[in-house]
Amino acid sequence: IILTKKKSTNPEDFVVVIKPNKESTYKNTVDILDEMTINGVKRYALVDISPVEDQLIAATQGVTPQ
């Protein structure tokens, strides 16, 4: 998906926003940063996930957020 979006977007406008949640591990974060390098993504941001986004993830997984 990343490569398809990257090809159809002006390189100056393409930014990936990475929002690890409480269940993410250090390894998960390193793995996704490695993927940014592998796919040649030059601009990305690692930001905190909002409580609403955390609730949306929990709702799609059928669990109650902590």
PDB file of N, CA and C in Angstrom:
ATOM      1  N   ILE A   1       0.836  -1.188   0.000  1.00  0.00           N
ATOM      2  CA  ILE A   1       0.000   0.000   0.000  1.00  0.00           C
ATOM      3  C   ILE A   1       0.882   1.253   0.000  1.00  0.00           C
ATOM      4  N   ILE A   2       1.943   1.228   0.795  1.00  0.00           N
ATOM      5  CA  ILE A   2       2.819   2.396   0.885  1.00  0.00           C
ATOM      6  C   ILE A   2       3.423   2.716  -0.475  1.00  0.00           C
ATOM      7  N   LEU A   3       3.904   1.691  -1.175  1.00  0.00           N
ATOM      8  CA  LEU A   3       4.536   1.933  -2.472  1.00  0.00           C
ATOM      9  C   LEU A   3       3.560   2.495  -3.491  1.00  0.00           C
ATOM     10  N   THR A   4       2.319   2.001  -3.499  1.00  0.00           N
ATOM     11  CA  THR A   4       1.301   2.497  -4.421  1.00  0.00           C
ATOM     12  C   THR A   4       1.014   3.968  -4.150  1.00  0.00           C
ATOM     13  N   LYS A   5       0.823   4.309  -2.883  1.00  0.00           N
ATOM     14  CA  LYS A   5       0.544   5.701  -2.511  1.00  0.00           C
ATOM     15  C   LYS A   5       1.736   6.592  -2.839  1.00  0.00           C
ATOM     16  N   LYS A   6       2.934   6.076  -2.581  1.00  0.00           N
ATOM     17  CA  LYS A   6       4.137   6.850  -2.852  1.00  0.00           C
ATOM     18  C   LYS A   6       4.261   7.181  -4.338  1.00  0.00           C
ATOM     19  N   LYS A   7       3.952   6.221  -5.198  1.00  0.00           N
ATOM     20  CA  LYS A   7       4.055   6.429  -6.644  1.00  0.00           C
ATOM     21  C   LYS A   7       3.052   7.453  -7.160  1.00  0.00           C
ATOM     22  N   SER A   8       1.882   7.525  -6.516  1.00  0.00           N
ATOM     23  CA  SER A   8       0.830   8.423  -7.000  1.00  0.00           C
ATOM     24  C   SER A   8       0.826   9.790  -6.315  1.00  0.00           C
ATOM     25  N   THR A   9       1.788  10.034  -5.450  1.00  0.00           N
ATOM     26  CA  THR A   9       1.837  11.290  -4.697  1.00  0.00           C
ATOM     27  C   THR A   9       3.122  12.039  -5.021  1.00  0.00           C
ATOM     28  N   ASN A  10       3.010  13.352  -5.119  1.00  0.00           N
ATOM     29  CA  ASN A  10       4.186  14.192  -5.301  1.00  0.00           C
ATOM     30  C   ASN A  10       5.146  13.914  -4.141  1.00  0.00           C
ATOM     31  N   PRO A  11       6.420  13.605  -4.423  1.00  0.00           N
ATOM     32  CA  PRO A  11       7.370  13.267  -3.356  1.00  0.00           C
ATOM     33  C   PRO A  11       7.476  14.320  -2.256  1.00  0.00           C
ATOM     34  N   GLU A  12       7.270  15.567  -2.611  1.00  0.00           N
ATOM     35  CA  GLU A  12       7.351  16.634  -1.610  1.00  0.00           C
ATOM     36  C   GLU A  12       6.146  16.634  -0.676  1.00  0.00           C
ATOM     37  N   ASP A  13       5.040  16.004  -1.090  1.00  0.00           N
ATOM     38  CA  ASP A  13       3.819  15.980  -0.296  1.00  0.00           C
ATOM     39  C   ASP A  13       3.627  14.677   0.484  1.00  0.00           C
ATOM     40  N   PHE A  14       4.432  13.660   0.189  1.00  0.00           N
ATOM     41  CA  PHE A  14       4.231  12.335   0.793  1.00  0.00           C
ATOM     42  C   PHE A  14       4.853  12.275   2.180  1.00  0.00           C
ATOM     43  N   VAL A  15       3.998  12.016   3.190  1.00  0.00           N
ATOM     44  CA  VAL A  15       4.448  11.883   4.573  1.00  0.00           C
ATOM     45  C   VAL A  15       3.694  10.710   5.194  1.00  0.00           C
ATOM     46  N   VAL A  16       4.413   9.836   5.887  1.00  0.00           N
ATOM     47  CA  VAL A  16       3.790   8.733   6.608  1.00  0.00           C
ATOM     48  C   VAL A  16       3.755   9.111   8.078  1.00  0.00           C
ATOM     49  N   VAL A  17       2.580   8.989   8.698  1.00  0.00           N
ATOM     50  CA  VAL A  17       2.430   9.272  10.125  1.00  0.00           C
ATOM     51  C   VAL A  17       2.354   7.927  10.851  1.00  0.00           C
ATOM     52  N   ILE A  18       3.256   7.714  11.787  1.00  0.00           N
ATOM     53  CA  ILE A  18       3.342   6.466  12.543  1.00  0.00           C
ATOM     54  C   ILE A  18       2.885   6.748  13.966  1.00  0.00           C
ATOM     55  N   LYS A  19       1.851   5.992  14.407  1.00  0.00           N
ATOM     56  CA  LYS A  19       1.284   6.216  15.729  1.00  0.00           C
ATOM     57  C   LYS A  19       1.220   4.894  16.504  1.00  0.00           C
ATOM     58  N   PRO A  20       2.314   4.512  17.158  1.00  0.00           N
ATOM     59  CA  PRO A  20       2.271   3.266  17.925  1.00  0.00           C
ATOM     60  C   PRO A  20       1.357   3.423  19.148  1.00  0.00           C
ATOM     61  N   ASN A  21       0.609   2.342  19.452  1.00  0.00           N
ATOM     62  CA  ASN A  21      -0.250   2.407  20.632  1.00  0.00           C
ATOM     63  C   ASN A  21       0.434   1.736  21.820  1.00  0.00           C
ATOM     64  N   LYS A  22      -0.271   1.600  22.930  1.00  0.00           N
ATOM     65  CA  LYS A  22       0.315   1.054  24.157  1.00  0.00           C
ATOM     66  C   LYS A  22       0.759  -0.391  24.005  1.00  0.00           C
ATOM     67  N   GLU A  23       0.155  -1.113  23.084  1.00  0.00           N
ATOM     68  CA  GLU A  23       0.515  -2.515  22.873  1.00  0.00           C
ATOM     69  C   GLU A  23       1.744  -2.678  21.986  1.00  0.00           C
ATOM     70  N   SER A  24       2.191  -1.605  21.351  1.00  0.00           N
ATOM     71  CA  SER A  24       3.357  -1.673  20.480  1.00  0.00           C
ATOM     72  C   SER A  24       4.616  -1.891  21.309  1.00  0.00           C
ATOM     73  N   THR A  25       5.518  -2.660  20.747  1.00  0.00           N
ATOM     74  CA  THR A  25       6.788  -2.905  21.416  1.00  0.00           C
ATOM     75  C   THR A  25       7.884  -2.077  20.744  1.00  0.00           C
ATOM     76  N   TYR A  26       9.010  -2.050  21.380  1.00  0.00           N
ATOM     77  CA  TYR A  26      10.167  -1.376  20.795  1.00  0.00           C
ATOM     78  C   TYR A  26      10.495  -2.011  19.449  1.00  0.00           C
ATOM     79  N   LYS A  27      10.420  -3.338  19.376  1.00  0.00           N
ATOM     80  CA  LYS A  27      10.692  -4.059  18.137  1.00  0.00           C
ATOM     81  C   LYS A  27       9.715  -3.650  17.034  1.00  0.00           C
ATOM     82  N   ASN A  28       8.417  -3.491  17.379  1.00  0.00           N
ATOM     83  CA  ASN A  28       7.440  -3.044  16.385  1.00  0.00           C
ATOM     84  C   ASN A  28       7.842  -1.695  15.796  1.00  0.00           C
ATOM     85  N   THR A  29       8.272  -0.795  16.652  1.00  0.00           N
ATOM     86  CA  THR A  29       8.654   0.551  16.211  1.00  0.00           C
ATOM     87  C   THR A  29       9.888   0.490  15.315  1.00  0.00           C
ATOM     88  N   VAL A  30      10.878  -0.271  15.722  1.00  0.00           N
ATOM     89  CA  VAL A  30      12.089  -0.410  14.916  1.00  0.00           C
ATOM     90  C   VAL A  30      11.754  -1.054  13.574  1.00  0.00           C
ATOM     91  N   ASP A  31      10.886  -2.060  13.580  1.00  0.00           N
ATOM     92  CA  ASP A  31      10.493  -2.720  12.326  1.00  0.00           C
ATOM     93  C   ASP A  31       9.836  -1.749  11.356  1.00  0.00           C
ATOM     94  N   ILE A  32       8.940  -0.900  11.846  1.00  0.00           N
ATOM     95  CA  ILE A  32       8.267   0.030  10.940  1.00  0.00           C
ATOM     96  C   ILE A  32       9.234   1.108  10.446  1.00  0.00           C
ATOM     97  N   LEU A  33      10.166   1.519  11.294  1.00  0.00           N
ATOM     98  CA  LEU A  33      11.174   2.484  10.842  1.00  0.00           C
ATOM     99  C   LEU A  33      12.077   1.850   9.785  1.00  0.00           C
ATOM    100  N   ASP A  34      12.394   0.573   9.947  1.00  0.00           N
ATOM    101  CA  ASP A  34      13.150  -0.149   8.918  1.00  0.00           C
ATOM    102  C   ASP A  34      12.367  -0.169   7.601  1.00  0.00           C
ATOM    103  N   GLU A  35      11.059  -0.387   7.673  1.00  0.00           N
ATOM    104  CA  GLU A  35      10.230  -0.403   6.465  1.00  0.00           C
ATOM    105  C   GLU A  35      10.250   0.956   5.766  1.00  0.00           C
ATOM    106  N   MET A  36      10.307   2.035   6.535  1.00  0.00           N
ATOM    107  CA  MET A  36      10.389   3.360   5.921  1.00  0.00           C
ATOM    108  C   MET A  36      11.676   3.474   5.107  1.00  0.00           C
ATOM    109  N   THR A  37      12.772   2.955   5.646  1.00  0.00           N
ATOM    110  CA  THR A  37      14.053   2.985   4.942  1.00  0.00           C
ATOM    111  C   THR A  37      14.019   2.078   3.716  1.00  0.00           C
ATOM    112  N   ILE A  38      13.511   0.859   3.884  1.00  0.00           N
ATOM    113  CA  ILE A  38      13.449  -0.101   2.783  1.00  0.00           C
ATOM    114  C   ILE A  38      12.638   0.454   1.614  1.00  0.00           C
ATOM    115  N   ASN A  39      11.531   1.122   1.927  1.00  0.00           N
ATOM    116  CA  ASN A  39      10.641   1.651   0.888  1.00  0.00           C
ATOM    117  C   ASN A  39      11.027   3.047   0.417  1.00  0.00           C
ATOM    118  N   GLY A  40      12.109   3.584   0.936  1.00  0.00           N
ATOM    119  CA  GLY A  40      12.589   4.880   0.486  1.00  0.00           C
ATOM    120  C   GLY A  40      11.713   6.046   0.905  1.00  0.00           C
ATOM    121  N   VAL A  41      11.013   5.883   2.015  1.00  0.00           N
ATOM    122  CA  VAL A  41      10.171   6.975   2.518  1.00  0.00           C
ATOM    123  C   VAL A  41      11.089   7.973   3.225  1.00  0.00           C
ATOM    124  N   LYS A  42      11.154   9.168   2.675  1.00  0.00           N
ATOM    125  CA  LYS A  42      12.071  10.173   3.205  1.00  0.00           C
ATOM    126  C   LYS A  42      11.472  11.001   4.343  1.00  0.00           C
ATOM    127  N   ARG A  43      10.138  11.129   4.336  1.00  0.00           N
ATOM    128  CA  ARG A  43       9.484  11.962   5.355  1.00  0.00           C
ATOM    129  C   ARG A  43       8.466  11.126   6.110  1.00  0.00           C
ATOM    130  N   TYR A  44       8.666  11.036   7.412  1.00  0.00           N
ATOM    131  CA  TYR A  44       7.708  10.340   8.259  1.00  0.00           C
ATOM    132  C   TYR A  44       7.735  10.990   9.634  1.00  0.00           C
ATOM    133  N   ALA A  45       6.669  10.781  10.374  1.00  0.00           N
ATOM    134  CA  ALA A  45       6.569  11.357  11.703  1.00  0.00           C
ATOM    135  C   ALA A  45       6.121  10.273  12.683  1.00  0.00           C
ATOM    136  N   LEU A  46       6.781  10.190  13.799  1.00  0.00           N
ATOM    137  CA  LEU A  46       6.425   9.272  14.868  1.00  0.00           C
ATOM    138  C   LEU A  46       5.757  10.113  15.948  1.00  0.00           C
ATOM    139  N   VAL A  47       4.432   9.938  16.097  1.00  0.00           N
ATOM    140  CA  VAL A  47       3.670  10.777  17.018  1.00  0.00           C
ATOM    141  C   VAL A  47       2.830   9.922  17.964  1.00  0.00           C
ATOM    142  N   ASP A  48       2.372  10.542  19.042  1.00  0.00           N
ATOM    143  CA  ASP A  48       1.518   9.845  20.000  1.00  0.00           C
ATOM    144  C   ASP A  48       0.134   9.609  19.400  1.00  0.00           C
ATOM    145  N   ILE A  49      -0.447   8.488  19.765  1.00  0.00           N
ATOM    146  CA  ILE A  49      -1.795   8.158  19.327  1.00  0.00           C
ATOM    147  C   ILE A  49      -2.786   8.850  20.268  1.00  0.00           C
ATOM    148  N   SER A  50      -3.880   9.358  19.711  1.00  0.00           N
ATOM    149  CA  SER A  50      -4.878  10.033  20.545  1.00  0.00           C
ATOM    150  C   SER A  50      -5.796   8.999  21.195  1.00  0.00           C
ATOM    151  N   PRO A  51      -6.442   9.359  22.291  1.00  0.00           N
ATOM    152  CA  PRO A  51      -7.378   8.435  22.940  1.00  0.00           C
ATOM    153  C   PRO A  51      -8.501   7.978  22.002  1.00  0.00           C
ATOM    154  N   VAL A  52      -8.975   8.865  21.144  1.00  0.00           N
ATOM    155  CA  VAL A  52     -10.043   8.507  20.197  1.00  0.00           C
ATOM    156  C   VAL A  52      -9.545   7.453  19.213  1.00  0.00           C
ATOM    157  N   GLU A  53      -8.345   7.636  18.707  1.00  0.00           N
ATOM    158  CA  GLU A  53      -7.778   6.651  17.780  1.00  0.00           C
ATOM    159  C   GLU A  53      -7.571   5.310  18.473  1.00  0.00           C
ATOM    160  N   ASP A  54      -7.149   5.353  19.728  1.00  0.00           N
ATOM    161  CA  ASP A  54      -6.977   4.127  20.506  1.00  0.00           C
ATOM    162  C   ASP A  54      -8.319   3.405  20.666  1.00  0.00           C
ATOM    163  N   GLN A  55      -9.389   4.170  20.887  1.00  0.00           N
ATOM    164  CA  GLN A  55     -10.724   3.585  21.006  1.00  0.00           C
ATOM    165  C   GLN A  55     -11.178   2.971  19.685  1.00  0.00           C
ATOM    166  N   LEU A  56     -10.852   3.620  18.577  1.00  0.00           N
ATOM    167  CA  LEU A  56     -11.211   3.077  17.257  1.00  0.00           C
ATOM    168  C   LEU A  56     -10.505   1.745  17.002  1.00  0.00           C
ATOM    169  N   ILE A  57      -9.254   1.664  17.377  1.00  0.00           N
ATOM    170  CA  ILE A  57      -8.518   0.407  17.224  1.00  0.00           C
ATOM    171  C   ILE A  57      -9.161  -0.670  18.081  1.00  0.00           C
ATOM    172  N   ALA A  58      -9.454  -0.340  19.320  1.00  0.00           N
ATOM    173  CA  ALA A  58     -10.084  -1.301  20.226  1.00  0.00           C
ATOM    174  C   ALA A  58     -11.449  -1.763  19.689  1.00  0.00           C
ATOM    175  N   ALA A  59     -12.201  -0.846  19.124  1.00  0.00           N
ATOM    176  CA  ALA A  59     -13.527  -1.203  18.597  1.00  0.00           C
ATOM    177  C   ALA A  59     -13.402  -2.153  17.413  1.00  0.00           C
ATOM    178  N   THR A  60     -12.409  -1.951  16.571  1.00  0.00           N
ATOM    179  CA  THR A  60     -12.247  -2.843  15.420  1.00  0.00           C
ATOM    180  C   THR A  60     -11.720  -4.204  15.838  1.00  0.00           C
ATOM    181  N   GLN A  61     -11.069  -4.270  16.998  1.00  0.00           N
ATOM    182  CA  GLN A  61     -10.549  -5.547  17.484  1.00  0.00           C
ATOM    183  C   GLN A  61     -11.523  -6.228  18.453  1.00  0.00           C
ATOM    184  N   GLY A  62     -12.593  -5.529  18.806  1.00  0.00           N
ATOM    185  CA  GLY A  62     -13.594  -6.092  19.711  1.00  0.00           C
ATOM    186  C   GLY A  62     -13.130  -6.168  21.154  1.00  0.00           C
ATOM    187  N   VAL A  63     -12.260  -5.265  21.571  1.00  0.00           N
ATOM    188  CA  VAL A  63     -11.796  -5.234  22.958  1.00  0.00           C
ATOM    189  C   VAL A  63     -12.031  -3.862  23.569  1.00  0.00           C
ATOM    190  N   THR A  64     -12.003  -3.797  24.876  1.00  0.00           N
ATOM    191  CA  THR A  64     -12.169  -2.527  25.584  1.00  0.00           C
ATOM    192  C   THR A  64     -10.799  -1.916  25.821  1.00  0.00           C
ATOM    193  N   PRO A  65     -10.594  -0.624  25.460  1.00  0.00           N
ATOM    194  CA  PRO A  65      -9.289   0.004  25.686  1.00  0.00           C
ATOM    195  C   PRO A  65      -8.984   0.137  27.169  1.00  0.00           C
ATOM    196  N   GLN A  66      -7.708   0.086  27.503  1.00  0.00           N
ATOM    197  CA  GLN A  66      -7.287   0.173  28.899  1.00  0.00           C
ATOM    198  C   GLN A  66      -7.019   1.591  29.301  1.00  0.00           C
TER     199      GLN A  66
END
